[in-house]
Coordinates of C-alpha atoms in Angstrom, one line a residue:
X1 CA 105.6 85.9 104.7
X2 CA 107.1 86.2 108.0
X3 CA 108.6 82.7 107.4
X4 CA 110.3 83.7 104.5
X5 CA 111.7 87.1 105.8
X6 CA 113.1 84.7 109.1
X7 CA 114.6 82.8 106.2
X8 CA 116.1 85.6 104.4
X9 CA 117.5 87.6 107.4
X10 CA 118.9 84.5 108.5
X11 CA 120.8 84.1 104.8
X12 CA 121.9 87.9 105.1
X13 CA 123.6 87.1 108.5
X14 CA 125.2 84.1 107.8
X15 CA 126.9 86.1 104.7
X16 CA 127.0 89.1 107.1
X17 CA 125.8 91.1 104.4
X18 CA 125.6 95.0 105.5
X19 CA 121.4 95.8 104.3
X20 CA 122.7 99.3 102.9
X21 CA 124.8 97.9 100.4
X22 CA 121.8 95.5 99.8
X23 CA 119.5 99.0 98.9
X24 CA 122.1 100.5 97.0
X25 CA 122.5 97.6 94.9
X26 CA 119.1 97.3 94.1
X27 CA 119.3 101.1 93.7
X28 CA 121.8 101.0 91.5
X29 CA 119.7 98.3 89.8
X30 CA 116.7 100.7 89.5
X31 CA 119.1 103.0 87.4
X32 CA 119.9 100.7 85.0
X33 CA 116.5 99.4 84.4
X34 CA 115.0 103.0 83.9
X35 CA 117.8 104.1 81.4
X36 CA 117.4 100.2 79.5
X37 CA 113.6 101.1 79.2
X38 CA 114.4 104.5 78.2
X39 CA 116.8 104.0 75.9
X40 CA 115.4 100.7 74.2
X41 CA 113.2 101.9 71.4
X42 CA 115.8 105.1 70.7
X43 CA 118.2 102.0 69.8
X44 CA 115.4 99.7 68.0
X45 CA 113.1 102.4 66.5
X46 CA 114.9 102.8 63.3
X47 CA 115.3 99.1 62.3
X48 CA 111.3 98.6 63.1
X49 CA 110.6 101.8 60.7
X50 CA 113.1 100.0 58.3
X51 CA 111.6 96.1 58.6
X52 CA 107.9 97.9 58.2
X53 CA 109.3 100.3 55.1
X54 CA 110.8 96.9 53.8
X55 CA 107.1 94.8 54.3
X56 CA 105.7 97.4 52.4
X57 CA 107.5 97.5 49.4
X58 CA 107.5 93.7 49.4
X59 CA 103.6 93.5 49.6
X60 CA 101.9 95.2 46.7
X61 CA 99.3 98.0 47.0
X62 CA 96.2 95.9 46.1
X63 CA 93.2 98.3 45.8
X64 CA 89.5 96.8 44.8
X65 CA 87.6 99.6 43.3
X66 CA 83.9 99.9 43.0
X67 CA 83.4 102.3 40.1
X68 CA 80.5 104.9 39.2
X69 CA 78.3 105.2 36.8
X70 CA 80.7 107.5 34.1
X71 CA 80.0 111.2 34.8
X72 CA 78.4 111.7 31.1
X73 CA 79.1 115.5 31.5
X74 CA 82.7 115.4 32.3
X75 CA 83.5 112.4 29.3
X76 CA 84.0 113.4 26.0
X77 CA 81.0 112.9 23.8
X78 CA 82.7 110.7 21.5
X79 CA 83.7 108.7 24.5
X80 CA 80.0 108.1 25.4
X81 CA 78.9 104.6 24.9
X82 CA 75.5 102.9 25.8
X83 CA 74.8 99.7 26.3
X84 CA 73.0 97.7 24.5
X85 CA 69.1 97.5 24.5
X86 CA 68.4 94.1 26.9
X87 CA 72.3 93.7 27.2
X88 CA 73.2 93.0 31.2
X89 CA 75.8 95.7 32.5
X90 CA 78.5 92.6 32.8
X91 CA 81.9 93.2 33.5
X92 CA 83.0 93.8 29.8
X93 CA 81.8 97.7 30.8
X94 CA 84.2 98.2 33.2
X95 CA 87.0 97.8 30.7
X96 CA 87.5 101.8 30.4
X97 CA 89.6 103.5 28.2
X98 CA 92.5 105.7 30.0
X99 CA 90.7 108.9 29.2
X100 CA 87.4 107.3 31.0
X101 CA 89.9 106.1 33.6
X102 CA 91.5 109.1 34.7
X103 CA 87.9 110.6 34.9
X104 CA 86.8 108.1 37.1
X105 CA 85.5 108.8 40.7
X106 CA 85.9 105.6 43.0
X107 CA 84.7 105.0 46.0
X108 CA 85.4 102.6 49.0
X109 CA 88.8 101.3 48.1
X110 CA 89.4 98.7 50.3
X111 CA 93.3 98.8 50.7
X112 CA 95.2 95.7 52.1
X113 CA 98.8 98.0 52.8
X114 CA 99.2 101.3 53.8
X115 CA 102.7 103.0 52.7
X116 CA 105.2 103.1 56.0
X117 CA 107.2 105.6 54.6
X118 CA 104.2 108.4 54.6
X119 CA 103.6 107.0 58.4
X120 CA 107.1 107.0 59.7
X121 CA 108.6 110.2 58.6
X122 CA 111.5 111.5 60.4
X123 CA 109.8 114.1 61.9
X124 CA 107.3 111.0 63.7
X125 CA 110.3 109.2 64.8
X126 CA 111.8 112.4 66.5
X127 CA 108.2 112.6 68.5
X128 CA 108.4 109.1 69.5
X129 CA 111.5 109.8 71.2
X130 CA 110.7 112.6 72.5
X131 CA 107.6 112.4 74.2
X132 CA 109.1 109.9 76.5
X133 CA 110.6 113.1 77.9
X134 CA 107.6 115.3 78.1
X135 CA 106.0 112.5 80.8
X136 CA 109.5 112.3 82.7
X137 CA 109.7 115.8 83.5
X138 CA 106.1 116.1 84.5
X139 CA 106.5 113.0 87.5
X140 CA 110.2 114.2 88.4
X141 CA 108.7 116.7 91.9
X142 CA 106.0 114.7 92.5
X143 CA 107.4 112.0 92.8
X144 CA 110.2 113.0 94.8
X145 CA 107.5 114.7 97.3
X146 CA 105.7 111.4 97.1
X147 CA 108.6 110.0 98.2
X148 CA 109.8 111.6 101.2
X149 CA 106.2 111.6 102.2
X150 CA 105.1 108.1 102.1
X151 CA 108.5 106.7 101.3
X152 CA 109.0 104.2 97.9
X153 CA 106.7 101.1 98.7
X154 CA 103.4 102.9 97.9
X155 CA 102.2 103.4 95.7
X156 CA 100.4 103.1 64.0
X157 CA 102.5 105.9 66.0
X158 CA 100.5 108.3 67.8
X159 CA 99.6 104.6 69.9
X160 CA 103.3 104.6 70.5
X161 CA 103.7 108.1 71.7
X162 CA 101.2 107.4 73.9
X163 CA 103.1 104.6 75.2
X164 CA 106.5 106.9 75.2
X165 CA 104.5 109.4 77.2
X166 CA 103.4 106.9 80.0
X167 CA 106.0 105.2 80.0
X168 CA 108.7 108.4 81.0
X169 CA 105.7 109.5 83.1
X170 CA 105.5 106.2 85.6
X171 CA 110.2 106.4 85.0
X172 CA 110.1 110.3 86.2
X173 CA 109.6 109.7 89.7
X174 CA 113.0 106.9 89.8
X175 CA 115.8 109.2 90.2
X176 CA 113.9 111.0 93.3
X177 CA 113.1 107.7 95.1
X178 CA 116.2 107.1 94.9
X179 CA 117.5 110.0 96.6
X180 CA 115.4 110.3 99.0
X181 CA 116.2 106.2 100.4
X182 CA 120.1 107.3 100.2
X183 CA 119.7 110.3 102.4
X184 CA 118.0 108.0 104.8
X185 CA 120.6 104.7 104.5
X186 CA 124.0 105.9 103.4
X187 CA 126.1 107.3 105.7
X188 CA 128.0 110.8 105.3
X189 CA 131.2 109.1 105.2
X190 CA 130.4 106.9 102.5
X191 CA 128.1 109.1 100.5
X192 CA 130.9 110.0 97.8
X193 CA 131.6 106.2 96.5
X194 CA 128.1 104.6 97.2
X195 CA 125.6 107.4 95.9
X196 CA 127.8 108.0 93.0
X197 CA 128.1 104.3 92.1
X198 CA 124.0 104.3 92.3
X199 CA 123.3 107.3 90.6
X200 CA 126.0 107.0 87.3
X201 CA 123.8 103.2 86.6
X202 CA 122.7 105.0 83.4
X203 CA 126.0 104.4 82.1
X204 CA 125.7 100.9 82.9
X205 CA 122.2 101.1 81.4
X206 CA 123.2 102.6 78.3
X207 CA 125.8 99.8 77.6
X208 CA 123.6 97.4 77.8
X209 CA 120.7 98.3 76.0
X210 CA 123.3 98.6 73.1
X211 CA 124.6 94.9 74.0
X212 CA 121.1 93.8 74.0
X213 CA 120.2 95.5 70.3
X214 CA 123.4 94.3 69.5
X215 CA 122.4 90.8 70.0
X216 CA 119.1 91.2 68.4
X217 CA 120.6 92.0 65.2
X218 CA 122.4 88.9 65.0
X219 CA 118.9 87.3 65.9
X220 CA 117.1 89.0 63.3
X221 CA 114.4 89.8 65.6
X222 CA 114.1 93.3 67.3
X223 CA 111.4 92.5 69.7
X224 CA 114.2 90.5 71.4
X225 CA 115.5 93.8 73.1
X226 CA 111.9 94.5 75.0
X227 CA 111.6 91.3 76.0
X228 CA 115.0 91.4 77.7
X229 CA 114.7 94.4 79.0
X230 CA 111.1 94.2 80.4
X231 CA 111.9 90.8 81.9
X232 CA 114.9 92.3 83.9
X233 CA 112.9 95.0 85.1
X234 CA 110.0 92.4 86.6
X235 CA 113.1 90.6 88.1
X236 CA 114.6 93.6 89.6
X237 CA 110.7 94.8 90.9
X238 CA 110.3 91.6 92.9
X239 CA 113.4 91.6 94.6
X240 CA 113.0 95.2 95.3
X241 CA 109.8 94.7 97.0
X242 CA 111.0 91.4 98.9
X243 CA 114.2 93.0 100.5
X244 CA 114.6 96.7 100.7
X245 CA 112.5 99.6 103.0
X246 CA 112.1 102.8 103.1
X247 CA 113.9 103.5 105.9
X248 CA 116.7 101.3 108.2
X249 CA 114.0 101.2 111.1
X250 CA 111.5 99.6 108.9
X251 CA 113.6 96.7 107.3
X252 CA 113.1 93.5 109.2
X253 CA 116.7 92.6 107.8
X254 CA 119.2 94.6 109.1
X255 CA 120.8 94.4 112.2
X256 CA 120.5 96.6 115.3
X257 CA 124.7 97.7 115.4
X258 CA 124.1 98.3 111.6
X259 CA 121.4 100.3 112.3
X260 CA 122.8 102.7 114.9
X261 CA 125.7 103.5 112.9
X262 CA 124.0 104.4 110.2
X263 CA 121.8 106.7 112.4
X264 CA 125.1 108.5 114.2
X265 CA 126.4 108.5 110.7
X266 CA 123.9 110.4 108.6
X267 CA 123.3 114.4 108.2
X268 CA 122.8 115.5 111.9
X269 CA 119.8 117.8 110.4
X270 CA 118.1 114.7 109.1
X271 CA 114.5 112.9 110.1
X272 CA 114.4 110.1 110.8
X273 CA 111.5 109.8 112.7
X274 CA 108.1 109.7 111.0
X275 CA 105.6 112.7 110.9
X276 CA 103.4 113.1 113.6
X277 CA 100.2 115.3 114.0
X278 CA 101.5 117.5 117.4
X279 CA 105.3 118.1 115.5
X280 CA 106.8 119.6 112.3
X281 CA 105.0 119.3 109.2
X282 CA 106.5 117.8 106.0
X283 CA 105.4 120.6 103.6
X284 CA 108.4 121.2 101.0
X285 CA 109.4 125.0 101.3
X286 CA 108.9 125.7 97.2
X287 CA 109.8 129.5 97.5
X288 CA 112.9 129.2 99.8
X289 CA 113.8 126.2 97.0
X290 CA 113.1 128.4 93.9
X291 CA 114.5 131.5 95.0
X292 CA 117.8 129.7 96.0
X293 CA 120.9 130.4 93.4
X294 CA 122.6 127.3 94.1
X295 CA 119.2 125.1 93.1
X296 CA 119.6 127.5 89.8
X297 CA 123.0 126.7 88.9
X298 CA 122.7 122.8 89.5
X299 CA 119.9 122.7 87.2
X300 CA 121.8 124.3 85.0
X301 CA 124.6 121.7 85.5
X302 CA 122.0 118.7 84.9
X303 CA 121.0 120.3 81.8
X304 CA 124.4 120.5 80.2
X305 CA 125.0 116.8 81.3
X306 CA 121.5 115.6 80.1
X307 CA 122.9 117.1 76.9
X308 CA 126.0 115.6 76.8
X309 CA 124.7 111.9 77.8
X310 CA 122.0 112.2 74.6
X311 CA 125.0 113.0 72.4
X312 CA 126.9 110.1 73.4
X313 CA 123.8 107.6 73.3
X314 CA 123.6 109.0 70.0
X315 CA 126.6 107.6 69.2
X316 CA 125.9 104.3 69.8
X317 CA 122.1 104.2 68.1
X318 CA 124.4 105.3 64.7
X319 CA 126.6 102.7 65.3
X320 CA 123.7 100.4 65.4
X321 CA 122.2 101.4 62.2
X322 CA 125.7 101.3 60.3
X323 CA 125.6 97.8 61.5
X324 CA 122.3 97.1 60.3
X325 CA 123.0 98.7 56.6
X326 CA 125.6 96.7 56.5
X327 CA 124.0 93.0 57.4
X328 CA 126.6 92.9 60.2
X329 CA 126.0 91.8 63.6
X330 CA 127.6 93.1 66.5
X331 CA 130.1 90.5 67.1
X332 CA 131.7 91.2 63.5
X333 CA 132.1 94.5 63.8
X334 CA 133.4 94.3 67.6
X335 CA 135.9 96.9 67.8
X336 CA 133.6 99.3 67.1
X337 CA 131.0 98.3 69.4
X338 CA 134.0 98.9 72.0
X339 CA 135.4 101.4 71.1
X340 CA 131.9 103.8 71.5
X341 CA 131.2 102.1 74.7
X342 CA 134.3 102.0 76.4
X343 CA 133.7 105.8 77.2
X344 CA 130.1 105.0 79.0
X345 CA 132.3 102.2 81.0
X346 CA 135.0 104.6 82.1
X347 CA 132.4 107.2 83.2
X348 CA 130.9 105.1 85.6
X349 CA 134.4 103.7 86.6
X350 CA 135.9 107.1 87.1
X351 CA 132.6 108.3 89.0
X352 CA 133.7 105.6 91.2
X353 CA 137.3 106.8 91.6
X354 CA 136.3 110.1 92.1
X355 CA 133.3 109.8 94.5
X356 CA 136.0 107.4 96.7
X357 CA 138.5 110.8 96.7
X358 CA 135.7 113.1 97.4
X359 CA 135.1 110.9 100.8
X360 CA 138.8 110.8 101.7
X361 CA 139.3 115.0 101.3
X362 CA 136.3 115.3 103.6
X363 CA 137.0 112.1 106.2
X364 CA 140.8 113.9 106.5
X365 CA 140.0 117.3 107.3
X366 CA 141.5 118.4 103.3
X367 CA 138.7 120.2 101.9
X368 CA 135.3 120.4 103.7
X369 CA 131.8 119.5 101.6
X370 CA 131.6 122.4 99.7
X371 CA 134.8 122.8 98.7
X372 CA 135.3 119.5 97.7
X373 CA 131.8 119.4 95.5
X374 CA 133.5 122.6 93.9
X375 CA 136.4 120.8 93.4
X376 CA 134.5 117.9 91.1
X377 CA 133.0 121.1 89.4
X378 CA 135.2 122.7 88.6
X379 CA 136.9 119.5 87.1
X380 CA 133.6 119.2 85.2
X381 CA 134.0 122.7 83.5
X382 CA 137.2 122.2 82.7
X383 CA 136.8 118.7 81.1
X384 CA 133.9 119.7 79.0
X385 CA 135.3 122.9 78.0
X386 CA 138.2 121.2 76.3
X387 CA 135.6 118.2 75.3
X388 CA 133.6 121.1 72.9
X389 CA 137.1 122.7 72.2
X390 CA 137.9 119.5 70.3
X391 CA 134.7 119.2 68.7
X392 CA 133.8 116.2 69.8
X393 CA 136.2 114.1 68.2
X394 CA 137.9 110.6 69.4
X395 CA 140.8 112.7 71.0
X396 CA 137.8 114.3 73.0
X397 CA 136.8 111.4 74.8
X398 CA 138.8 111.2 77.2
X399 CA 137.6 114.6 78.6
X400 CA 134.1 113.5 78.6
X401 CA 135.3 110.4 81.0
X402 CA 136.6 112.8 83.2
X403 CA 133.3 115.1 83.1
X404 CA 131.0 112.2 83.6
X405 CA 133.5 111.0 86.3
X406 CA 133.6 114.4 88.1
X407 CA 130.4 115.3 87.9
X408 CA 128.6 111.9 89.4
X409 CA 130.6 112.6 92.8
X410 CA 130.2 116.5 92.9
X411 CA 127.0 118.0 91.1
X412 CA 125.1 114.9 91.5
X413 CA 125.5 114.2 95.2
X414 CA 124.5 117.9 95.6
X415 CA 120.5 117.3 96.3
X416 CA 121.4 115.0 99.4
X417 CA 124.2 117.3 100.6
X418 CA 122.1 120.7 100.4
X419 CA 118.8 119.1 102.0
X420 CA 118.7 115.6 103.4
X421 CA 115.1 115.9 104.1
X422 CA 114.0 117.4 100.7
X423 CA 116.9 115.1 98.9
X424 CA 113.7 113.5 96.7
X425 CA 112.4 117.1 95.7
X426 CA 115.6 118.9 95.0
X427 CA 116.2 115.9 92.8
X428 CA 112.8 116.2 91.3
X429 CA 113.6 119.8 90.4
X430 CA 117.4 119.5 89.2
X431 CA 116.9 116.0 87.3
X432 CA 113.2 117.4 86.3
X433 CA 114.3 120.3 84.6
X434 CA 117.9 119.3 83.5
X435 CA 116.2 116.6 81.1
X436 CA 114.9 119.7 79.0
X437 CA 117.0 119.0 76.7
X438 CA 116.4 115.8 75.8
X439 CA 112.6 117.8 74.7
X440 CA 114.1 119.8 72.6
X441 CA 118.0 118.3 71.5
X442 CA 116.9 118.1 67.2
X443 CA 116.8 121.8 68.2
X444 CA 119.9 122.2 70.2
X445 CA 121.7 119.9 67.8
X446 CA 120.7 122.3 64.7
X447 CA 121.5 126.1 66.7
X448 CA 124.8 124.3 67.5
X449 CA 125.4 123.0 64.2
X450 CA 124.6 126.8 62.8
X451 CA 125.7 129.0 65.5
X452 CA 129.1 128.5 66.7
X453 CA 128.4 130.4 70.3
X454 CA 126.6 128.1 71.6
X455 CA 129.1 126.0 72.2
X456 CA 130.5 129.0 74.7
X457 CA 127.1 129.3 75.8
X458 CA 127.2 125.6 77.3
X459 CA 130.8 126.4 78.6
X460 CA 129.4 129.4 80.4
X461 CA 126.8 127.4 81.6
X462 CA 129.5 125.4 83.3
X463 CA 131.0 128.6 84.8
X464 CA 128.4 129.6 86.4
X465 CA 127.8 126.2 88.3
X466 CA 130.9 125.9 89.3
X467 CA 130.8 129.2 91.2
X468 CA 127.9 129.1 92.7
X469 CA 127.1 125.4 93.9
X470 CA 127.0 124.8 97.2
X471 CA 127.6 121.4 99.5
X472 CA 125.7 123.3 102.5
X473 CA 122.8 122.4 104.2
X474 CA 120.7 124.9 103.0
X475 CA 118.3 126.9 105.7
X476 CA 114.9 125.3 103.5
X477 CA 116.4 121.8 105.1
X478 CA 114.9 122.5 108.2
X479 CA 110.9 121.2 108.4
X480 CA 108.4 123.9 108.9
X481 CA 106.6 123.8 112.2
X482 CA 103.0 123.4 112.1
X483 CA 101.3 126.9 112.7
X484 CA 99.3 126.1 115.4
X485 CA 102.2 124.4 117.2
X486 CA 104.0 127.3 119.5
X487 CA 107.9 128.1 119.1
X488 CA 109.7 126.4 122.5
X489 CA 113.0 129.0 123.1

């Protein structure tokens, strides 16, 4: 092993590759793997309730009976027959008449096909998406305390929902890992463009688990998408685990100028120096957290952009099944395949734009953190507002671009701006709770649908966020010293 790492530190300094970009790349990666996997069976459960309906119908209902003796009490009399003195009871008596039929008791069918469409109900497909959500909110503050802790190296359908479950319960804890790694590797300069570029991935995610579904169509073979998808994630967990650390003094990669700048460069009020038994203890301050209004209002932010993001996914899954009713592949029907998921491109593209300008008002001396987080807020309110003001329609997307955009370099950034140490667990919290609504969006979507102040609701929502965010570092930030430990003035 030590071989190899001389081998691979040696390749990294010949391209004079910087080992921050390296972990935001796989970052980055570890975004669009967990919204791929999440998003995957949302895009391919309707076509494998379909091809199952479609088996169904296709393979008759064969059901052996083994009949009873004729109740003689319930048959009329002058349906009663007996047999025949001597005569063996042969199959001749099994030829009933409908009236004996009907009044037949069977027992032990044995049944070759069970009807799909009492199985897969729509209400069955909604909880298969759904409790993939109920594990991901439960893993969100663990894992971001597991995180910080002991960094990211450690560590019919009711089958299905089961799967869903565990399968949002081991994804919960990604978005907090990742925070926590960049609080500790990119710089405050750089934090705008690089933690933005990681943290909007789900865009890129959600392209391409509709490219991949896409392609399956044409191949007439749905479990095409899984193996894609799961094969990408294996690739993308061994070259995690060969190449990026917890922390720049652990990686055996990076090089020692690298590593001091990115020490002079991050939050002053960050540690970078593990735990010890004689210092501060790493205990997360939950009541300073939860009784802090700006936690509040970005939850509140990640709710009304986990709400958003479902919508648009939506968008693509129909778009899929169109495709599928119609025996077209995605390459015929092309145009439309772009045109739903140029938006999700744009996002991330603008996220980009806009996390670059958010580095450049605070670098100059323009607009200090908070003000510019505020700024990308308040740009998110206003974009969204005018997005529900047009009822979603295509004139209406390019507001959403601009709230995606806005909101990946202001509300998102806001964990690692408000406590570098905590970054994991205020993630954990905000990304935790803000997912409620993928729980409970049939619901939302039908109050919205029937109630038209909901949608002012959601813009209030916004309102409120945008006042009362903050880019400080927030006094929770600083680790509580162990009790036994005296106070030095």
């Amino acid at each position: 092993m030590l071989g190899f790492q001389q081998k691979l530190r040696k390749f990294f300094d010949y391209l004079q590759v910087k080992q921050r970009l390296v972990l935001c790349y796989f970052s980055l990666l570890a975004i669009i793997n967990a919204y791929t996997i999440r998003y995957c069976l949302d895009f391919s459960l309707n076509r494998i309730v379909r091809e199952s309906k479609a088996k169904s119908i296709k393979t008759p209902l064969i059901v052996k009976p083994t009949p009873r003796r004729v109740n003689r009490n319930t048959v009329p009399t002058t349906a009663r027959q007996r047999p025949k003195p001597r005569q063996r009871a042969g199959r001749d008596q099994l030829k009933l008449n409908p009236q004996q039929l009907k009044q037949t008791q069977f027992h032990a069918p044995v049944i070759t096909t069970s009807n799909c469409s009492d199985v897969w109900t729509k209400e069955v497909q909604i909880l298969v998406s759904a409790s993939f959500y109920a594990g991901y909110m439960l893993t969100h503050i663990p894992g971001g305390r597991l995180a910080e802790r002991y960094g990211v190296r450690h560590g019919g359908p009711g089958a299905l929902m089961a799967l869903r479950l565990l399968i949002g319960f081991c994804e919960g804890p990604t978005f907090p890992a990742v925070s926590a790694l960049l609080a500790q590797w990119v710089p405050e300069s750089e934090r705008g463009l690089l933690c933005s570029c990681v943290l909007s991935g789900g865009e890129i995610g959600v392209i391409f688990v509709h490219l991949v579904n896409g392609l399956a169509l044409g191949e007439e073979d749905w479990a095409m998408a899984f193996y894609v998808v799961g094969s990408g994630a294996m690739l993308w967990f061994v070259g995690f685990v060969l190449v990026c650390y917890s922390k720049p003094d652990a990686s055996p990669f990076i090089q020692s100028s690298e590593r001091e700048y990115i020490k002079s460069q991050v939050s002053d009020t960050l540690i970078t120096e593990p735990e010890t038994e004689a210092t501060d203890t790493n205990e997360a301050p939950w009541s300073n957290m939860l009784l802090n209004a700006p936690i509040w209002a970005l939850i509140a932010a990640n709710m009304q952009h986990d709400w958003n993001q479902q919508e648009m996914a939506q968008e693509l899954q129909q778009l899929l099944h169109q495709l599928q009713s119609k025996g077209s592949t995605l390459w015929t029907e092309l145009e439309s395949s772009l045109r739903v998921t140029a938006p999700h491109l744009w996002s991330w593209l603008a996220s980009l734009t806009s996390g670059q300008l958010s580095d450049y008002l605070i670098a100059n001396g323009i607009l200090n953190r908070t003000q510019t987080r505020s700024l990308m807020s308040w740009l998110v309110f206003v974009s969204s507002s005018m997005y529900l003001v047009y009822d979603k329609q295509q004139s209406a997307r390019m507001w959403s671009v601009l709230a995606f955009g806005a909101y990946y370099a202001g509300i998102k950034l806001l964990p690692l701006d408000m406590s570098p140490n905590f970054a994991g667990t205020l993630m954990g919290i905000s990304n935790g709770l803000g997912s409620l609504p993928g729980l409970l969006l049939p619901l939302l979507q039908q109050l919205e649908s029937e109630y038209e102040i909901v949608g002012s609701i959601r813009a209030a929502f916004w309102l409120i966020c945008a006042g009362y965010i903050s880019g400080d570092v927030q006094s929770y930030n600083q680790r509580q010293r162990r009790s036994n430990q005296p106070i030095v003035h």
